[in-house]
Coordinates of C-alpha atoms in Angstrom, one line a residue:
G1 CA 0.2 -9.3 -7.2
S2 CA 2.8 -7.0 -8.7
T3 CA 3.2 -3.3 -9.0
Y4 CA 5.5 -1.3 -11.4
Y5 CA 7.1 1.9 -10.3
G6 CA 9.4 4.2 -12.5
A7 CA 11.1 7.5 -12.8
A8 CA 13.6 9.0 -15.2
K9 CA 16.6 7.0 -14.1
W10 CA 15.2 3.8 -12.4
T11 CA 12.4 1.3 -12.4
G12 CA 11.1 -1.0 -9.7
L13 CA 8.8 -4.0 -9.3
R14 CA 7.2 -4.9 -6.0
H15 CA 5.8 -8.5 -5.9
L16 CA 3.3 -9.2 -3.1
I17 CA 2.0 -12.3 -1.4
R18 CA -0.9 -11.3 0.7
L19 CA -2.5 -13.5 3.4
A20 CA -5.9 -12.3 4.5
G21 CA -8.7 -13.4 6.8
A22 CA -11.8 -12.3 8.6
R23 CA -13.5 -12.5 11.9
G24 CA -17.1 -12.5 10.9
E25 CA -18.3 -9.8 8.5
Q26 CA -17.1 -6.9 10.6
V27 CA -13.4 -7.4 11.0
Q28 CA -10.8 -8.2 8.3
W29 CA -7.0 -8.5 8.6
S30 CA -4.0 -9.0 6.3
L31 CA -0.3 -9.7 6.2
T32 CA 1.6 -8.8 3.1
L33 CA 5.0 -10.2 2.3
P34 CA 6.6 -8.1 -0.4
W35 CA 9.7 -8.8 -2.6
L36 CA 11.3 -5.8 -4.4
Y37 CA 13.4 -5.3 -7.5
S38 CA 15.1 -2.0 -8.1
S39 CA 17.3 -0.9 -11.0
Y40 CA 18.2 2.4 -9.3
G41 CA 21.8 3.3 -10.3
N42 CA 21.8 0.5 -12.8
G43 CA 22.3 -1.9 -9.9
G44 CA 19.6 -4.5 -10.6
R45 CA 19.2 -5.4 -7.0
S46 CA 16.3 -7.4 -5.4
G47 CA 15.4 -8.3 -1.8
R48 CA 12.8 -8.2 0.9
D49 CA 10.7 -5.1 1.4
N50 CA 8.9 -3.8 4.5
L51 CA 6.3 -6.1 6.0
H52 CA 2.7 -4.8 5.9
L53 CA 0.2 -5.5 8.6
G54 CA -3.4 -4.3 8.2
G55 CA -6.9 -4.5 9.2
T56 CA -10.4 -3.0 8.6
L57 CA -13.6 -2.6 10.5
R58 CA -16.9 -2.5 8.7
M59 CA -18.7 0.7 9.7
M60 CA -21.9 0.3 7.7
G61 CA -23.3 -1.1 4.5
S62 CA -25.6 -3.4 2.7
E63 CA -25.1 -6.3 0.4
R64 CA -24.5 -4.0 -2.6
S65 CA -22.0 -1.6 -0.9
R66 CA -20.0 -1.2 2.2
L67 CA -17.9 1.4 4.0
R68 CA -14.9 0.4 6.1
L69 CA -12.3 2.1 8.3
G70 CA -8.9 0.7 7.7
G71 CA -5.4 0.9 9.3
E72 CA -2.1 -0.3 8.1
F73 CA 1.5 -0.5 9.5
W74 CA 4.7 -1.0 7.7
V75 CA 7.4 -2.9 9.7
P76 CA 10.8 -1.5 8.6
L77 CA 12.5 -4.8 7.4
A78 CA 13.5 -3.8 3.8
G79 CA 16.8 -5.0 2.6
S80 CA 19.6 -2.4 2.5
G81 CA 20.5 -0.9 -0.9
L82 CA 17.0 -1.0 -2.4
A83 CA 16.3 2.7 -2.2
P84 CA 14.3 4.6 -3.2
L85 CA 11.5 2.1 -3.0
G86 CA 12.9 -0.1 -0.2
E87 CA 13.3 2.6 2.5
R88 CA 13.8 1.1 6.0
R89 CA 11.2 3.3 7.6
A90 CA 8.0 2.6 9.6
F91 CA 4.7 4.1 8.4
G92 CA 1.2 4.2 9.6
R93 CA -1.9 4.7 7.4
L94 CA -5.6 5.4 8.2
A95 CA -8.1 5.0 5.4
L96 CA -11.7 5.3 4.6
L97 CA -12.6 2.5 2.1
G98 CA -15.7 2.1 0.0
E99 CA -16.8 -0.8 -2.2
L100 CA -19.6 -1.4 -4.7
A101 CA -20.1 -5.2 -4.8
G102 CA -22.1 -5.2 -8.1
G103 CA -19.5 -3.3 -10.2
G104 CA -16.3 -4.6 -8.6
L105 CA -15.1 -1.1 -7.9
E106 CA -13.2 -0.2 -4.7
T107 CA -12.1 3.3 -3.6
G108 CA -9.9 4.4 -0.8
L109 CA -8.9 7.8 0.7
S110 CA -6.0 7.5 3.1
Y111 CA -3.6 9.6 5.2
T112 CA -0.1 8.3 5.7
W113 CA 2.6 9.4 8.1
E114 CA 6.1 8.2 9.1
L115 CA 6.4 6.7 12.5
R116 CA 9.6 8.3 13.6
G117 CA 11.8 6.5 16.1
I118 CA 10.7 3.0 15.1
G119 CA 13.2 0.8 13.3
P120 CA 16.7 1.5 12.1
E121 CA 18.2 4.9 11.8
T122 CA 17.7 6.4 8.3
D123 CA 19.5 9.1 6.4
G124 CA 17.9 12.3 5.6
G125 CA 15.0 14.1 7.1
P126 CA 11.5 12.8 7.9
W127 CA 9.2 12.1 5.0
P128 CA 6.2 14.4 4.6
D129 CA 2.7 13.2 5.5
A130 CA 0.6 12.5 2.4
W131 CA -3.0 12.0 1.2
S132 CA -3.7 9.2 -1.3
L133 CA -6.6 8.2 -3.5
D134 CA -6.7 4.6 -4.8
L135 CA -9.1 3.0 -7.3
R136 CA -9.4 -0.8 -8.0
L137 CA -11.6 -2.4 -10.6
G138 CA -11.7 -6.2 -10.4
R139 CA -13.7 -9.4 -10.7
R140 CA -13.9 -12.5 -8.6
P141 CA -14.0 -15.4 -11.2
A142 CA -13.8 -18.1 -8.5
A143 CA -14.1 -18.3 -4.7
G144 CA -11.0 -16.9 -3.1
A145 CA -9.5 -15.6 -6.3
R146 CA -9.6 -12.2 -7.8
A147 CA -8.2 -10.4 -10.9
C148 CA -8.0 -6.6 -10.8
F149 CA -6.4 -3.4 -12.2
L150 CA -5.5 -0.7 -9.8
G151 CA -4.2 2.9 -9.8
G152 CA -3.9 6.0 -7.8
G153 CA -2.0 9.0 -6.8
T154 CA -0.4 10.6 -3.7
W155 CA -0.5 14.3 -2.8
Q156 CA 1.7 16.0 -0.3
P157 CA 0.5 18.9 2.0
E158 CA 1.6 21.5 -0.6
G159 CA -0.9 20.1 -3.0
D160 CA 1.7 18.6 -5.4
L161 CA 1.3 15.2 -6.9
A162 CA 4.1 13.2 -5.3
C163 CA 3.6 10.0 -7.3
G164 CA 1.2 8.0 -9.3
W165 CA 0.9 4.2 -9.9
L166 CA -0.7 1.5 -12.0
G167 CA -0.8 -2.2 -11.3
A168 CA -2.5 -5.5 -11.7
G169 CA -3.0 -8.5 -9.6

């Protein structure tokens, strides 16, 4: 998949290869290998981004819908010079995820915080904790394949929208 990011003076593309698996119907895991391009400062640089490790535990649900508790961890391996998207910082995320199987709609409400003291030293102060809402609409045309559109927004504790995103995969 790919995600586009942008601001007044830069653009970025994050390309993802995601490996996922399951242990029965209750536990799912994923490993995401991202590659990042950033035009920040008219540099046109690309390189590796932070590795993502994640998992979910199915809490309840039926064949038509399900509710899961998820967790994710970013390992700070981003290449230097890819700021502002490729920050070499570690993060954790806890999420409550819902899915309606019939409509192909997935939603997620998550809380993200920086895991200070893990990984390389970073410039500047700690990043603020944030709440995010994600929506994904997709179809599974074949076993193991999926096409989708996604979007969402992140709000910081002050209630301000920190960023929004759109993507496809």
